[in-house]
PDB file of C-alpha atoms in Angstrom:
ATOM      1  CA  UNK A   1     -22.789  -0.260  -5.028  1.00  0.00           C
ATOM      2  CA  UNK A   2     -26.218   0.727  -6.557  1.00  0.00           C
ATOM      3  CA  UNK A   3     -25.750   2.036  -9.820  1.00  0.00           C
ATOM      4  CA  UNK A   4     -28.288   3.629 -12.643  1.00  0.00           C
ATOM      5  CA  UNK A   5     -26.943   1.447 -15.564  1.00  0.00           C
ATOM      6  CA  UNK A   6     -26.225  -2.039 -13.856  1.00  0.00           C
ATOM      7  CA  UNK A   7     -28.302  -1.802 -10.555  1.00  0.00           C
ATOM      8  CA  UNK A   8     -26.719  -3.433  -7.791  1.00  0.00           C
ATOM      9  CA  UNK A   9     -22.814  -4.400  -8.249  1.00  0.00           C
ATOM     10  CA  UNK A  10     -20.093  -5.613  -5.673  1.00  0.00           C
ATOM     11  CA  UNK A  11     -17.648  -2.997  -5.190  1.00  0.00           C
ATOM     12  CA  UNK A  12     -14.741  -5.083  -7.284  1.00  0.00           C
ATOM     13  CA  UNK A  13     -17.594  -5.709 -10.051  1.00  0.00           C
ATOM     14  CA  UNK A  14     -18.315  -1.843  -9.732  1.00  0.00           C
ATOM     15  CA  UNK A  15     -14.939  -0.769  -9.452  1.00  0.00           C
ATOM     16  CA  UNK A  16     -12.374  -3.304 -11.039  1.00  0.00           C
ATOM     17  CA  UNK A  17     -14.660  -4.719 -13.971  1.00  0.00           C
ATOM     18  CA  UNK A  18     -16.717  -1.556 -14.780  1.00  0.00           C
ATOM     19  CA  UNK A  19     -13.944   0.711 -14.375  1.00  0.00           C
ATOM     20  CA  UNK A  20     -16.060   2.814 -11.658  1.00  0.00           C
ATOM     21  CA  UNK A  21     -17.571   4.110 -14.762  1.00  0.00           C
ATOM     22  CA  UNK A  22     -21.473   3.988 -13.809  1.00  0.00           C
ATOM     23  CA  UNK A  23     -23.312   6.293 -11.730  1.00  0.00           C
ATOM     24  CA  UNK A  24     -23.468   5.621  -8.310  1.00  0.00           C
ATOM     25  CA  UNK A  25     -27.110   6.336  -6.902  1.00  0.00           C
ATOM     26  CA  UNK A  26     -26.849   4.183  -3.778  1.00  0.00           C
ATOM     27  CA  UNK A  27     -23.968   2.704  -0.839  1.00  0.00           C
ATOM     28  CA  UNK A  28     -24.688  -0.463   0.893  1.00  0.00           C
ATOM     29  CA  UNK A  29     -22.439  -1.604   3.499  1.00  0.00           C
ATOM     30  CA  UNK A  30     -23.466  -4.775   3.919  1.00  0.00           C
ATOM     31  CA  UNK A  31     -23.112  -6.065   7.039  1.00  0.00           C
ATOM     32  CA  UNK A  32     -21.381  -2.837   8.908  1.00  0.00           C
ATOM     33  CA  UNK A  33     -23.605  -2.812  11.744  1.00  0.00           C
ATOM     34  CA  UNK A  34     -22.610  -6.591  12.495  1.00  0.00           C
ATOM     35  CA  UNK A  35     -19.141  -5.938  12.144  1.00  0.00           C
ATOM     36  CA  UNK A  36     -16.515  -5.848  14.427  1.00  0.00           C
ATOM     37  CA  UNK A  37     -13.522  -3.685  14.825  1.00  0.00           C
ATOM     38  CA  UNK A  38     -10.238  -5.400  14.893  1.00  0.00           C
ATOM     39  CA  UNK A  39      -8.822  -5.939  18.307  1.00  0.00           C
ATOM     40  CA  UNK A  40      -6.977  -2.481  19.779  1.00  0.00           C
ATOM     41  CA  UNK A  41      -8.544   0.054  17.062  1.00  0.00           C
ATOM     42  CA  UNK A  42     -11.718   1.562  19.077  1.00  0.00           C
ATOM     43  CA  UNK A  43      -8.566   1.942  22.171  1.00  0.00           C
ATOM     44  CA  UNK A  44      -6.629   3.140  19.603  1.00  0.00           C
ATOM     45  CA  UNK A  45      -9.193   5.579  18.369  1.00  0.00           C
ATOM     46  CA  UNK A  46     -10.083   5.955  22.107  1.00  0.00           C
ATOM     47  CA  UNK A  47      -6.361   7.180  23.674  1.00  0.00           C
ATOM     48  CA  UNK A  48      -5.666   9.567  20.088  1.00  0.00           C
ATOM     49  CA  UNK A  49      -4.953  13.187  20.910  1.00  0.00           C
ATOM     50  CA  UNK A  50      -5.951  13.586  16.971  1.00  0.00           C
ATOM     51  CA  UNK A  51      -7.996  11.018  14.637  1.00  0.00           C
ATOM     52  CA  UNK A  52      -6.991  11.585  11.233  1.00  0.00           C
ATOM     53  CA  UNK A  53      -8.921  10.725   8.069  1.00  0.00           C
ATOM     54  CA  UNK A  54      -6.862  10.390   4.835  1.00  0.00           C
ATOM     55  CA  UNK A  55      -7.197  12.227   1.660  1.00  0.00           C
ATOM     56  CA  UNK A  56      -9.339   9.561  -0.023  1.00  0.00           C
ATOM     57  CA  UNK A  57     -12.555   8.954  -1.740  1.00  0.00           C
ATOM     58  CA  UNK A  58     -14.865   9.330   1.155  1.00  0.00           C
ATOM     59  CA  UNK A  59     -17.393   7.519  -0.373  1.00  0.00           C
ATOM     60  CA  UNK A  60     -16.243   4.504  -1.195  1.00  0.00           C
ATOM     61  CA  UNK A  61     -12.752   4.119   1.149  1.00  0.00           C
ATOM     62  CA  UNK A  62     -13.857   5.985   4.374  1.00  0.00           C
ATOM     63  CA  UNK A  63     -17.709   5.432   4.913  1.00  0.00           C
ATOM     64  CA  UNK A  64     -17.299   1.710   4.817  1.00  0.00           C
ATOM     65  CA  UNK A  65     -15.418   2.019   8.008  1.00  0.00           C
ATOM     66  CA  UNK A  66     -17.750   4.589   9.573  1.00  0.00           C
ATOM     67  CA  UNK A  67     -20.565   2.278   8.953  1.00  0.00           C
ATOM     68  CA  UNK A  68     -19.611  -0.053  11.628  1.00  0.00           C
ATOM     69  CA  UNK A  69     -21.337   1.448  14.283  1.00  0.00           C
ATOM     70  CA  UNK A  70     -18.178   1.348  17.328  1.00  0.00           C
ATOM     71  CA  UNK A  71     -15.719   2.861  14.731  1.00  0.00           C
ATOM     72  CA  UNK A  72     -18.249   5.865  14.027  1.00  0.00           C
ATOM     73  CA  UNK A  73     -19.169   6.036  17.536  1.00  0.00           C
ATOM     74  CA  UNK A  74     -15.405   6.248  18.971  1.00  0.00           C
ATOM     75  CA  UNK A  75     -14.547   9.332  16.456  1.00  0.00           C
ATOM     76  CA  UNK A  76     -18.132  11.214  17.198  1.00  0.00           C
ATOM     77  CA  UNK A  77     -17.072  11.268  20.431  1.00  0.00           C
ATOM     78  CA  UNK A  78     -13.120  12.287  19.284  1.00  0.00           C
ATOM     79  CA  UNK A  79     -12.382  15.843  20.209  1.00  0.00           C
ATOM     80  CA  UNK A  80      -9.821  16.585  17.313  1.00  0.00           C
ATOM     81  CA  UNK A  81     -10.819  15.011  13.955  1.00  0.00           C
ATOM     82  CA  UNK A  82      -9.301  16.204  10.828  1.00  0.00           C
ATOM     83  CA  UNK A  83      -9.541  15.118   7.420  1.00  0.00           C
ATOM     84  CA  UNK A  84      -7.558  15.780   4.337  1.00  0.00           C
ATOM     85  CA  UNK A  85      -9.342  17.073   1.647  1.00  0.00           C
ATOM     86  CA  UNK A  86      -9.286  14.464  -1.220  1.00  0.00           C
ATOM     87  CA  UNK A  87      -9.407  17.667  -3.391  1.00  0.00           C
ATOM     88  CA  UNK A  88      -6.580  19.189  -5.134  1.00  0.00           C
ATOM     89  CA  UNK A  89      -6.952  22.342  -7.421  1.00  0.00           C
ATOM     90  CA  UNK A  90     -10.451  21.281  -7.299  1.00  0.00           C
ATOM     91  CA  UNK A  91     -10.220  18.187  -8.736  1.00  0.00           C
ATOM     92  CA  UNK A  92      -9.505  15.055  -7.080  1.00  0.00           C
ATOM     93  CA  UNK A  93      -6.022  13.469  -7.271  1.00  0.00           C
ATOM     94  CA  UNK A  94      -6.837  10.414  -8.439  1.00  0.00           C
ATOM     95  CA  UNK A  95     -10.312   8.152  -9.137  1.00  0.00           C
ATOM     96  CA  UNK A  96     -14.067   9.100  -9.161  1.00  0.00           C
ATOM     97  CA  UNK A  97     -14.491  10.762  -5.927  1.00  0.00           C
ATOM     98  CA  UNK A  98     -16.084  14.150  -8.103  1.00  0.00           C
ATOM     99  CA  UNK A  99     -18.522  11.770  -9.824  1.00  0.00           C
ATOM    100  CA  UNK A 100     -18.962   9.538  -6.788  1.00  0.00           C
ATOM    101  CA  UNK A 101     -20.346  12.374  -4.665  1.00  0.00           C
ATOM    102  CA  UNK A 102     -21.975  14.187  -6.859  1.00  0.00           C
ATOM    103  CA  UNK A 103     -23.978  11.020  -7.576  1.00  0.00           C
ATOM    104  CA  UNK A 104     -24.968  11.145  -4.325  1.00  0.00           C
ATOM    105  CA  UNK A 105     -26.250  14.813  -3.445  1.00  0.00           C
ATOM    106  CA  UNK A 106     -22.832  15.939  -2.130  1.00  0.00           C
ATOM    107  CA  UNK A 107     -20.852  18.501  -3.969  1.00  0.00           C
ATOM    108  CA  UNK A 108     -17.688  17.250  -5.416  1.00  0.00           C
ATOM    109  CA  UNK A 109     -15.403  20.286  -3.273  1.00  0.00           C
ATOM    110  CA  UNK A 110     -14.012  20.782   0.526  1.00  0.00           C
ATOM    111  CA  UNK A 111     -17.076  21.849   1.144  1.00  0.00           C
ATOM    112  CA  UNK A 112     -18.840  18.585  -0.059  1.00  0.00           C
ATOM    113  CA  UNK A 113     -16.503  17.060   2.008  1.00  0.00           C
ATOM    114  CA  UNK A 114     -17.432  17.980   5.020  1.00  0.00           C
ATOM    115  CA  UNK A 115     -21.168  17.418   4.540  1.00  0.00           C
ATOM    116  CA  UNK A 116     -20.044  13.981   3.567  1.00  0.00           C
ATOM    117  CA  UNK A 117     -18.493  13.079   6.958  1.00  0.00           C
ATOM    118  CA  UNK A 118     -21.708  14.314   8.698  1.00  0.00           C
ATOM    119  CA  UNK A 119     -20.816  16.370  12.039  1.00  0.00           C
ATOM    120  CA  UNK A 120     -17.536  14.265  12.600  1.00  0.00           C
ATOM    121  CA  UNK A 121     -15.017  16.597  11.731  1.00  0.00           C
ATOM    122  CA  UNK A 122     -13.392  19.385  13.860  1.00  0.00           C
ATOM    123  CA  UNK A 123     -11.085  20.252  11.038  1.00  0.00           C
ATOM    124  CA  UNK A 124     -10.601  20.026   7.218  1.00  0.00           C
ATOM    125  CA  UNK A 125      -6.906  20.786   5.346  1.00  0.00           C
ATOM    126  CA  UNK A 126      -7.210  22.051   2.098  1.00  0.00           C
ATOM    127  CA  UNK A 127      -4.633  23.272  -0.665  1.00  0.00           C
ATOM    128  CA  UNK A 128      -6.331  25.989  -0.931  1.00  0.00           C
ATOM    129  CA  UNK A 129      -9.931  28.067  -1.027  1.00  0.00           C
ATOM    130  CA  UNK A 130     -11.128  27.007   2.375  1.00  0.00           C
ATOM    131  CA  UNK A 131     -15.003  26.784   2.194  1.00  0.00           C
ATOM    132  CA  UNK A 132     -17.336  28.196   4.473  1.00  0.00           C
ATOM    133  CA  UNK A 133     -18.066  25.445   7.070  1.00  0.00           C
ATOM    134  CA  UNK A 134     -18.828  24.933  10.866  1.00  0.00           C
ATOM    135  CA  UNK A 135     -15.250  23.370  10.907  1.00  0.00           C
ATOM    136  CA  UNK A 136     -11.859  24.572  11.215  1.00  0.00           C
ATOM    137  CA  UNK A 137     -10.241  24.996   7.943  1.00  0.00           C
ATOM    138  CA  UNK A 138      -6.224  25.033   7.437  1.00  0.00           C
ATOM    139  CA  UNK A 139      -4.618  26.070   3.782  1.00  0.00           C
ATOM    140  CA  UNK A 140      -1.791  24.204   3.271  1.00  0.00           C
ATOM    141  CA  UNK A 141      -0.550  21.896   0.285  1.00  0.00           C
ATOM    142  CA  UNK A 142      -1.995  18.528   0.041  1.00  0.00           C
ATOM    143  CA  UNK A 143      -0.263  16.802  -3.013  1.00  0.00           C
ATOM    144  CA  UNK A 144       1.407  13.875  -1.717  1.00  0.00           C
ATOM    145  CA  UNK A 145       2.070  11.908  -4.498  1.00  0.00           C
ATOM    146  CA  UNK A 146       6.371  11.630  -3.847  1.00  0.00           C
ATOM    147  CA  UNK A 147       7.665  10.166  -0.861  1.00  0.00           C
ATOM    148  CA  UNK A 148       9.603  13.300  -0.056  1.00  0.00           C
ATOM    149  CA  UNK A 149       6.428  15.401  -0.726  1.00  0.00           C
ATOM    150  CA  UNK A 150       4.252  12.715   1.736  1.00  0.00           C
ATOM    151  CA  UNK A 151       7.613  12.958   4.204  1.00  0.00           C
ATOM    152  CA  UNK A 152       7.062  16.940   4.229  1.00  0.00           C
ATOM    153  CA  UNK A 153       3.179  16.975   4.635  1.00  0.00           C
ATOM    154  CA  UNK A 154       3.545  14.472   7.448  1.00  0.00           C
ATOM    155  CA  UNK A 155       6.096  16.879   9.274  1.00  0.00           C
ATOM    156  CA  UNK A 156       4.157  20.081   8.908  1.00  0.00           C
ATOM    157  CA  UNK A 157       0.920  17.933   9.924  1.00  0.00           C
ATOM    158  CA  UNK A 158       2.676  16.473  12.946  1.00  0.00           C
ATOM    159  CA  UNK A 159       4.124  20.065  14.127  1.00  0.00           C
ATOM    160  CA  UNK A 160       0.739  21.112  13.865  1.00  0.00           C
ATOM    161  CA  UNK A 161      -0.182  19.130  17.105  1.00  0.00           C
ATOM    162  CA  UNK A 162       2.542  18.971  19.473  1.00  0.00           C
TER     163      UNK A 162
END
């Protein structure tokens, strides 16, 4: 993590010792395009009728794994990829995904979201204001943070595809 105040950190020394406090001006993944997928997840990937991408901090939780080059390659190619906005009531739910991406050029919104994932996404759920993007957008509620509330979203998301 390349930051303004400390320069270059680890993520746990940027994250965990820091307190994700300084400004983010850079991502390196070090190593990604040496990397290799764990056995079954490009088939995996490969065989999904839809490749979902949690409602985390793209940034820092999701672009490590799209910086190994098969992973990224098998979901370009996906035909249904949807994400989960990270972004409740425009805030996010929980950590520095605002300041993270607005760091980094990319507004801290749904919309920022999908510039952040860069042409991979055929659709985005939001809890609400869908932005104007080339993607699909679907309003629905996104707050997961109870098992029964996660147990709900997961029914309404599978329904949604079969």
């Amino acid at each position: 993590v390349q930051t303004a105040e400390l320069g270059e950190l680890s993520f746990q020394e940027y994250f965990v010792l820091n307190g994700a406090m300084p400004t983010v001006t850079g991502l390196r993944f070090e190593q990604a395009a040496d990397a290799k997928p764990a056995p079954g997840v490009i088939e995996a990937i490969d065989r999904a009728e839809v490749v979902v991408i949690a409602p985390s901090n793209p940034p820092l939780s999701i672009w490590p794994m799209l910086a190994i080059p098969p992973i990224r390659e098998a979901i370009a190619v996906a035909e249904t990829v949807v994400a989960i906005s990270p972004f409740v009531g425009g805030k996010p739910v929980k950590g520095p995904t605002d300041r993270v991406m607005a760091s980094l050029g990319y507004d801290p919104s749904h919309a920022g979201v999908v510039a952040g994932y860069d042409g991979l996404l055929s659709h985005l759920v939001v809890d609400r204001d869908p932005p104007d993007v080339d993607v699909k957008c679907i309003v629905h509620d996104t707050m997961m943070n109870t098992p029964e509330l996660a147990a709900s979203f997961g029914a309404w998301f599978g329904d949604l595809w079969t």
